[in-house]
Coordinates of C-alpha atoms in Angstrom, one line a residue:
M14 CA -8.4 -25.9 11.4
S15 CA -5.8 -25.3 8.8
T16 CA -6.2 -22.8 6.1
E17 CA -5.7 -25.5 3.5
K18 CA -8.6 -27.5 4.8
T19 CA -10.8 -24.5 5.0
L20 CA -10.0 -23.5 1.4
S21 CA -11.4 -26.8 0.2
A22 CA -14.8 -26.1 1.6
G23 CA -17.6 -24.9 -0.6
H24 CA -19.1 -21.4 -0.1
T25 CA -22.3 -19.7 -1.3
T26 CA -21.6 -16.3 -2.7
A27 CA -23.8 -13.2 -2.6
T28 CA -25.1 -14.2 -6.1
G29 CA -26.2 -17.6 -4.7
Q30 CA -23.6 -19.5 -6.7
Q31 CA -21.5 -22.2 -5.1
A32 CA -17.8 -21.2 -5.2
T33 CA -15.4 -24.1 -6.1
A34 CA -12.3 -24.8 -4.1
Q35 CA -10.3 -23.0 -6.8
E36 CA -12.4 -19.9 -6.5
R37 CA -12.0 -19.7 -2.7
L38 CA -9.5 -17.1 -1.6
Y39 CA -10.0 -16.7 2.2
G40 CA -10.2 -19.5 4.6
V41 CA -10.2 -19.1 8.4
C42 CA -13.4 -17.6 9.5
D43 CA -13.5 -16.2 6.0
Y44 CA -12.1 -12.8 7.1
Y45 CA -15.2 -10.8 7.5
D46 CA -17.1 -12.8 5.0
A47 CA -14.8 -11.4 2.3
E48 CA -16.0 -13.8 -0.4
S49 CA -19.5 -12.4 -0.4
L50 CA -18.2 -8.9 -1.1
L51 CA -16.5 -9.9 -4.3
T52 CA -18.0 -10.8 -7.6
Q53 CA -17.0 -14.1 -9.4
D54 CA -14.9 -12.1 -11.9
E55 CA -13.2 -10.2 -9.1
R56 CA -12.4 -13.4 -7.3
R57 CA -11.0 -14.8 -10.6
V58 CA -8.7 -11.9 -11.1
L59 CA -7.6 -12.0 -7.4
G60 CA -7.1 -15.7 -7.7
R61 CA -4.8 -15.1 -10.7
L62 CA -2.8 -12.7 -8.5
R63 CA -2.8 -15.2 -5.6
A64 CA -1.3 -17.9 -7.8
F65 CA 1.4 -15.6 -9.1
L66 CA 2.4 -14.5 -5.6
D67 CA 2.4 -18.1 -4.2
E68 CA 4.2 -19.7 -7.2
K69 CA 6.5 -16.9 -8.5
A70 CA 7.0 -14.3 -5.7
K71 CA 7.2 -16.2 -2.4
P72 CA 10.2 -18.4 -3.3
L73 CA 12.3 -15.2 -4.0
L74 CA 11.3 -13.1 -1.0
A75 CA 13.6 -14.2 1.9
E76 CA 16.7 -14.0 -0.2
H77 CA 16.0 -10.6 -1.7
W78 CA 14.8 -9.2 1.6
E79 CA 18.1 -10.3 3.2
R80 CA 20.1 -8.8 0.3
G81 CA 18.1 -5.6 0.4
E82 CA 17.2 -5.8 -3.3
F83 CA 13.9 -5.8 -5.1
P84 CA 13.3 -9.0 -7.2
E85 CA 13.2 -7.1 -10.6
Q86 CA 12.2 -10.3 -12.4
L87 CA 8.8 -10.0 -10.8
A88 CA 8.1 -6.4 -12.0
Q89 CA 7.0 -7.0 -15.6
P90 CA 5.1 -10.2 -14.9
L91 CA 3.2 -8.3 -12.1
I92 CA 2.4 -5.6 -14.6
D93 CA 1.3 -8.2 -17.2
L94 CA -1.3 -9.5 -14.8
D95 CA -3.4 -6.4 -15.7
L96 CA -4.6 -5.7 -12.2
M97 CA -5.2 -2.0 -12.1
E98 CA -8.2 -2.0 -14.4
P99 CA -8.6 -5.6 -15.6
A100 CA -10.5 -6.0 -18.9
E101 CA -12.8 -8.6 -17.5
L102 CA -14.0 -6.2 -14.7
R103 CA -14.9 -3.5 -17.2
G104 CA -17.1 -5.6 -19.4
M105 CA -18.0 -3.9 -22.6
G106 CA -18.0 -0.4 -21.2
S107 CA -15.4 1.9 -19.6
T108 CA -16.6 1.7 -15.9
P109 CA -13.6 1.4 -13.7
A110 CA -13.1 -1.6 -11.4
R111 CA -14.9 -1.3 -8.0
G112 CA -13.1 0.1 -5.0
I113 CA -13.6 -3.1 -3.0
Y114 CA -11.7 -5.0 -5.7
H115 CA -8.8 -2.5 -5.5
G116 CA -8.8 -2.9 -1.7
F117 CA -8.5 -6.6 -1.8
R118 CA -5.9 -6.4 -4.5
I119 CA -3.7 -4.4 -2.1
F120 CA -4.7 -6.9 0.7
E121 CA -3.5 -9.8 -1.4
L122 CA -0.1 -8.1 -2.2
A123 CA 0.5 -7.1 1.4
R124 CA -0.6 -10.6 2.7
T125 CA 2.4 -11.9 0.7
D126 CA 4.9 -9.1 1.2
A127 CA 4.8 -5.4 2.3
S128 CA 7.4 -4.3 -0.2
L129 CA 5.5 -5.9 -3.1
A130 CA 2.4 -4.0 -1.9
T131 CA 4.3 -0.8 -1.5
Y132 CA 5.9 -1.2 -4.9
Y133 CA 2.7 -1.7 -6.7
T134 CA 0.7 0.9 -4.9
A135 CA 3.4 3.5 -5.6
Q136 CA 2.0 3.4 -9.2
A137 CA -1.6 2.2 -8.7
G138 CA -2.2 4.3 -5.6
L139 CA 0.1 7.3 -5.0
F140 CA 1.1 8.2 -8.6
R141 CA -2.4 7.4 -10.0
T142 CA -4.0 9.6 -7.3
A143 CA -1.6 12.4 -8.1
I144 CA -2.8 12.3 -11.7
R145 CA -6.4 11.7 -10.9
V146 CA -6.7 14.6 -8.4
G147 CA -3.9 16.9 -9.6
A148 CA -4.0 16.8 -13.4
S149 CA -6.4 18.8 -15.5
A150 CA -9.0 16.9 -17.6
Q151 CA -6.8 17.4 -20.7
Q152 CA -3.7 16.1 -18.9
Q153 CA -5.7 13.1 -17.5
A154 CA -6.9 12.2 -20.9
V155 CA -3.3 11.7 -22.1
W156 CA -1.6 10.4 -18.9
M157 CA -4.2 8.2 -17.2
P158 CA -4.2 5.4 -19.8
Q159 CA -0.4 5.4 -19.6
V160 CA -0.6 5.1 -15.8
V161 CA -3.0 2.2 -15.9
D162 CA -0.9 0.2 -18.4
F163 CA 2.4 1.3 -16.8
S164 CA 3.8 2.8 -20.0
L165 CA 4.2 5.9 -17.8
K166 CA 5.7 4.9 -14.4
G167 CA 5.8 7.5 -11.7
V168 CA 6.3 8.1 -8.0
F169 CA 4.9 10.5 -5.4
S170 CA 7.7 12.8 -4.2
L171 CA 6.5 14.8 -1.2
T172 CA 8.6 13.9 1.9
E173 CA 11.8 15.9 2.4
P174 CA 15.0 15.2 4.4
E175 CA 14.0 17.6 7.2
S176 CA 10.2 17.5 6.8
G177 CA 7.8 14.5 7.2
S178 CA 4.8 15.1 9.4
D179 CA 5.3 18.9 9.2
I180 CA 5.5 18.9 5.4
A181 CA 2.5 21.2 5.0
G182 CA 4.4 24.1 6.5
G183 CA 7.9 22.9 6.1
L184 CA 8.1 22.2 2.4
S185 CA 11.4 23.6 1.3
T186 CA 11.7 22.5 -2.3
T187 CA 11.1 25.5 -4.4
A188 CA 9.7 26.2 -7.9
R189 CA 10.5 29.4 -9.7
R190 CA 8.8 30.5 -12.9
D191 CA 11.2 31.2 -15.7
G192 CA 9.7 32.1 -19.0
Q193 CA 7.5 29.3 -20.4
G194 CA 8.7 26.9 -17.7
W195 CA 9.8 26.4 -14.1
V196 CA 13.1 25.8 -12.3
L197 CA 13.1 23.4 -9.3
D198 CA 15.6 23.3 -6.4
G199 CA 15.6 21.2 -3.3
A200 CA 15.6 17.6 -2.1
K201 CA 13.1 14.7 -1.5
R202 CA 13.7 11.6 0.7
W203 CA 12.2 8.2 1.2
I204 CA 10.8 8.1 -2.3
G205 CA 10.1 4.4 -3.1
G206 CA 10.6 3.2 -6.6
A207 CA 12.2 6.4 -7.9
A208 CA 15.1 4.6 -9.5
T209 CA 12.8 2.7 -12.0
A210 CA 10.2 5.5 -12.5
D211 CA 9.9 7.5 -15.7
V212 CA 8.8 10.6 -13.9
L213 CA 8.8 12.0 -10.4
A214 CA 5.7 13.8 -9.2
V215 CA 7.5 16.5 -7.3
F216 CA 5.8 18.9 -4.9
A217 CA 7.4 22.3 -4.5
R218 CA 6.6 25.7 -3.1
D219 CA 6.2 28.5 -5.7
T220 CA 8.6 31.3 -4.8
A221 CA 6.1 33.9 -6.2
D222 CA 3.0 33.2 -4.1
G223 CA 4.3 30.7 -1.5
Q224 CA 1.7 28.1 -2.6
V225 CA 2.5 24.4 -3.3
K226 CA 2.6 23.3 -7.0
A227 CA 3.3 19.9 -8.5
F228 CA 5.4 18.8 -11.5
L229 CA 6.2 15.7 -13.4
V230 CA 9.9 15.7 -13.5
D231 CA 11.8 13.4 -15.9
R232 CA 14.0 11.1 -13.8
N233 CA 16.9 11.6 -16.1
A234 CA 16.6 15.4 -16.4
A235 CA 19.7 17.5 -15.9
G236 CA 20.0 18.4 -12.3
V237 CA 18.2 15.3 -10.9
T238 CA 20.4 13.1 -8.7
L239 CA 19.1 9.9 -7.1
E240 CA 20.9 8.0 -4.2
K241 CA 19.7 4.7 -2.8
I242 CA 19.0 4.8 0.9
H243 CA 21.1 2.1 2.6
G244 CA 21.0 0.5 6.1
K245 CA 17.2 0.0 6.4
T246 CA 15.8 -2.6 8.8
S247 CA 12.3 -2.4 7.3
L248 CA 10.9 -2.7 3.8
R249 CA 14.4 -3.9 2.8
M250 CA 13.3 -5.0 -0.7
M251 CA 11.7 -1.7 -1.5
Q252 CA 14.2 0.7 -3.0
N253 CA 13.9 4.1 -1.4
A254 CA 15.8 7.1 -2.8
H255 CA 17.1 10.4 -1.7
I256 CA 16.5 12.9 -4.6
T257 CA 18.4 16.1 -5.1
L258 CA 17.0 18.7 -7.5
S259 CA 19.5 21.4 -8.6
G260 CA 18.2 23.9 -11.2
V261 CA 15.9 21.3 -12.8
R262 CA 13.9 22.8 -15.7
V263 CA 10.3 21.7 -16.2
P264 CA 7.9 22.9 -18.9
E265 CA 4.6 24.4 -17.9
S266 CA 2.9 21.5 -19.7
M267 CA 4.3 19.1 -17.1
R268 CA 2.9 21.0 -14.1
L269 CA -0.2 19.3 -12.6
H270 CA -2.6 22.1 -13.2
N271 CA -5.1 21.3 -10.5
V272 CA -2.5 21.6 -7.7
N273 CA -2.3 25.2 -6.5
S274 CA -2.1 24.8 -2.7
F275 CA -1.3 22.3 0.0
K276 CA -5.1 21.8 0.3
D277 CA -5.0 20.1 -3.1
V278 CA -2.2 17.8 -1.8
A279 CA -4.2 17.0 1.3
A280 CA -7.0 15.9 -0.9
M281 CA -4.6 13.3 -2.4
L282 CA -3.4 12.2 1.0
K283 CA -6.8 11.4 2.5
A284 CA -7.5 9.2 -0.6
M285 CA -4.2 7.4 -0.3
R286 CA -4.4 6.7 3.5
S287 CA -7.1 4.1 2.7
D288 CA -4.6 2.2 0.6
V289 CA -2.1 2.1 3.5
A290 CA -4.9 0.9 5.8
W291 CA -5.4 -2.0 3.4
I292 CA -1.7 -2.7 3.4
A293 CA -1.7 -2.8 7.2
T294 CA -4.6 -5.2 7.1
G295 CA -2.9 -7.5 4.6
I296 CA 0.3 -7.6 6.6
Q297 CA -1.7 -8.8 9.6
A298 CA -3.3 -11.5 7.5
G299 CA 0.0 -12.7 6.2
A300 CA 1.6 -12.8 9.7
F301 CA -1.4 -14.6 11.1
E302 CA -1.4 -17.2 8.4
A303 CA 2.4 -17.8 8.7
A304 CA 2.0 -18.2 12.4
L305 CA -0.9 -20.6 12.0
R306 CA 1.0 -22.7 9.5
Y307 CA 3.9 -22.9 12.0
V308 CA 2.0 -23.9 15.1
T309 CA 0.0 -26.6 13.3
H310 CA 3.2 -28.4 12.4
R311 CA 5.7 -27.6 15.2
Q312 CA 5.9 -30.1 18.0
Q313 CA 6.8 -29.1 21.6
F314 CA 6.6 -31.2 24.7
G315 CA 5.4 -34.1 22.6
R316 CA 2.4 -32.1 21.3
Q317 CA 1.4 -29.9 18.4
L318 CA 2.2 -26.3 19.4
G319 CA -1.2 -25.2 18.3
S320 CA -2.8 -27.4 20.9
F321 CA -1.7 -25.2 23.8
Q322 CA -4.2 -22.9 25.4
L323 CA -2.0 -19.8 25.4
V324 CA -1.1 -20.3 21.7
Q325 CA -4.7 -20.6 20.8
E326 CA -5.5 -17.4 22.7
K327 CA -2.9 -15.5 20.7
L328 CA -4.2 -16.9 17.4
A329 CA -7.7 -15.8 18.4
R330 CA -6.5 -12.3 19.1
M331 CA -4.7 -12.1 15.8
L332 CA -7.8 -13.2 13.9
G333 CA -9.9 -10.7 15.8
N334 CA -7.4 -7.9 14.8
V335 CA -7.5 -9.0 11.1
T336 CA -11.3 -9.1 11.1
A337 CA -11.7 -5.7 12.9
S338 CA -9.2 -4.1 10.5
L339 CA -11.1 -5.5 7.5
S340 CA -14.3 -4.1 9.0
L341 CA -12.7 -0.6 9.1
V342 CA -11.2 -0.6 5.6
I343 CA -14.2 -2.2 3.9
R344 CA -16.5 0.4 5.5
L345 CA -14.1 3.2 4.5
T346 CA -14.0 1.9 0.9
E347 CA -17.8 1.7 0.8
Q348 CA -18.0 5.4 1.9
Q349 CA -15.5 6.5 -0.7
A350 CA -17.3 4.6 -3.4
K351 CA -20.2 7.0 -2.6
G352 CA -18.0 10.0 -3.0
I353 CA -17.6 10.5 0.7
Y354 CA -13.9 11.5 1.4
R355 CA -13.3 12.8 4.9
D356 CA -9.9 13.3 6.5
Q357 CA -11.0 11.8 9.8
D358 CA -12.3 8.6 8.2
S359 CA -9.1 7.8 6.4
A360 CA -7.0 8.9 9.4
L361 CA -9.0 6.6 11.7
A362 CA -8.6 3.6 9.4
K363 CA -4.9 4.1 9.0
M364 CA -4.3 4.8 12.7
Q365 CA -6.3 1.8 14.0
T366 CA -5.2 -0.8 11.4
S367 CA -1.6 0.2 12.0
L368 CA -2.0 -0.2 15.8
L369 CA -3.6 -3.6 15.4
M370 CA -0.9 -4.6 12.9
R371 CA 1.8 -3.9 15.4
E372 CA 0.1 -6.1 17.9
T373 CA -0.7 -8.8 15.4
V374 CA 2.9 -9.2 14.0
A375 CA 4.2 -9.2 17.6
L376 CA 1.8 -12.0 18.6
A377 CA 2.8 -13.9 15.5
R378 CA 6.5 -13.6 16.4
E379 CA 5.7 -14.8 20.0
V380 CA 4.0 -18.0 18.9
V381 CA 6.7 -18.9 16.5
G382 CA 9.3 -18.4 19.2
G383 CA 13.0 -18.2 18.3
N384 CA 12.3 -19.2 14.7
G385 CA 10.2 -16.0 14.4
I386 CA 13.4 -13.9 14.0
T387 CA 14.5 -16.0 10.9
L388 CA 13.3 -15.4 7.4
A389 CA 12.4 -19.1 7.0
T390 CA 8.9 -18.7 8.6
D391 CA 8.0 -15.5 6.9
V392 CA 7.0 -14.0 10.2
A393 CA 10.2 -12.0 10.6
R394 CA 9.6 -10.1 7.3
F395 CA 6.1 -9.1 8.4
H396 CA 7.3 -8.2 11.9
A397 CA 10.1 -5.9 10.6
D398 CA 8.2 -4.4 7.6
A399 CA 5.2 -3.4 9.8
E400 CA 7.3 -0.7 11.4
A401 CA 7.7 1.2 8.2
V402 CA 4.0 0.9 7.4
Y403 CA 3.2 2.1 10.9
S404 CA 4.9 5.4 10.1
Y405 CA 4.4 6.2 6.5
E406 CA 1.4 8.1 5.0
G407 CA 0.7 9.7 8.3
T408 CA 2.2 8.7 11.7
H409 CA -0.1 7.5 14.6
E410 CA 0.1 10.9 16.3
I411 CA -0.7 13.0 13.2
N412 CA -3.7 10.8 12.4
A413 CA -4.9 10.9 16.0
L414 CA -4.8 14.7 15.9
I415 CA -6.8 14.7 12.6
I416 CA -9.4 12.6 14.3
G417 CA -9.3 14.7 17.5
R418 CA -9.9 17.9 15.5
A419 CA -13.0 16.4 13.9
L420 CA -14.3 15.3 17.3
T421 CA -13.8 18.5 19.2
G422 CA -13.7 21.2 16.5
E423 CA -10.3 22.3 18.0
S424 CA -7.0 21.9 16.3
A425 CA -4.2 20.6 18.5
F426 CA -1.5 20.9 15.8
T427 CA 1.3 23.2 16.7
S428 CA 2.4 25.8 14.2

């Protein structure tokens, strides 16, 4: 059954209303009954995003991926969609949009392209979390509305040239108090979206007490140098930067006042891992759908490729992986909506969805055959981009050790 045929079918939502064909978002096996988890207004907003991605973004992706350039003409229209806290999801009050909506927003972006999802979540996930968790109430009152409407664009600058997984103990960027402000020295690497940000949320070790502090650094401040990282084979559209900080002065007012140790940074990371798990799940859905489209049209040995038993077995495994991943991320999102944030939960979701993602994109490439290494079928993008997502926001090994520590009560991390 093709996705197009399934999308035309009616569906009864949790509210008992019959969804029209235009309101339907998810087709094959309905991806863990996704439709029933979303309200009519949420489906409408996501449908608006889906239309934009299908009509405006997809035609640009292959060319820009090959060139290693982000399609900048999509940036402002994507912002204009008002996706972070859509007005229609807040009603007459100020209640923020539900976590399940935010999850499926990430899913929709990643289902189209991993770089688009990473670009948007750099603001809506990483930077927003830095402000939500790290800023004081007074700072949040000023900055959070600007984060939501993108009038203050920022990026999360934690990873360093020589420190990734060991950043907790290996953070070498320093912050030195100097009068009413601070002086920062060091370097950051793999910072996506830095070149178009207004500020960089930089994490540095205080030379006075050895504890981690965080600062919003003006991208154009004296002493800040950005270099584009070239030669990438994954997330080619996403512009990652190497940042050098040399005697950069930052006022105390631009320090995130609730970040006073790496424990505060860890609180951000466990919240952000759930976003990456949603990205990994969306990538699987995109690869699966691309493969399904291909095998229902490609002819081999005088028959539709999708009619062969081994191809159908691989399609079934891909769908199983997508559905299992959605089960994980939806349950995690439900827990977090109740205020339950545990390291092992977000680590499990990120670890397992990334493992399943790797298998799913490989299966998609298998069934598409030689054409699976060309950009024409979309599968190649998902296949290559999955490798970056597999590693960032916590490698498989680090997340496994977080889970193992929770299971046994013993830490296997080496110092």
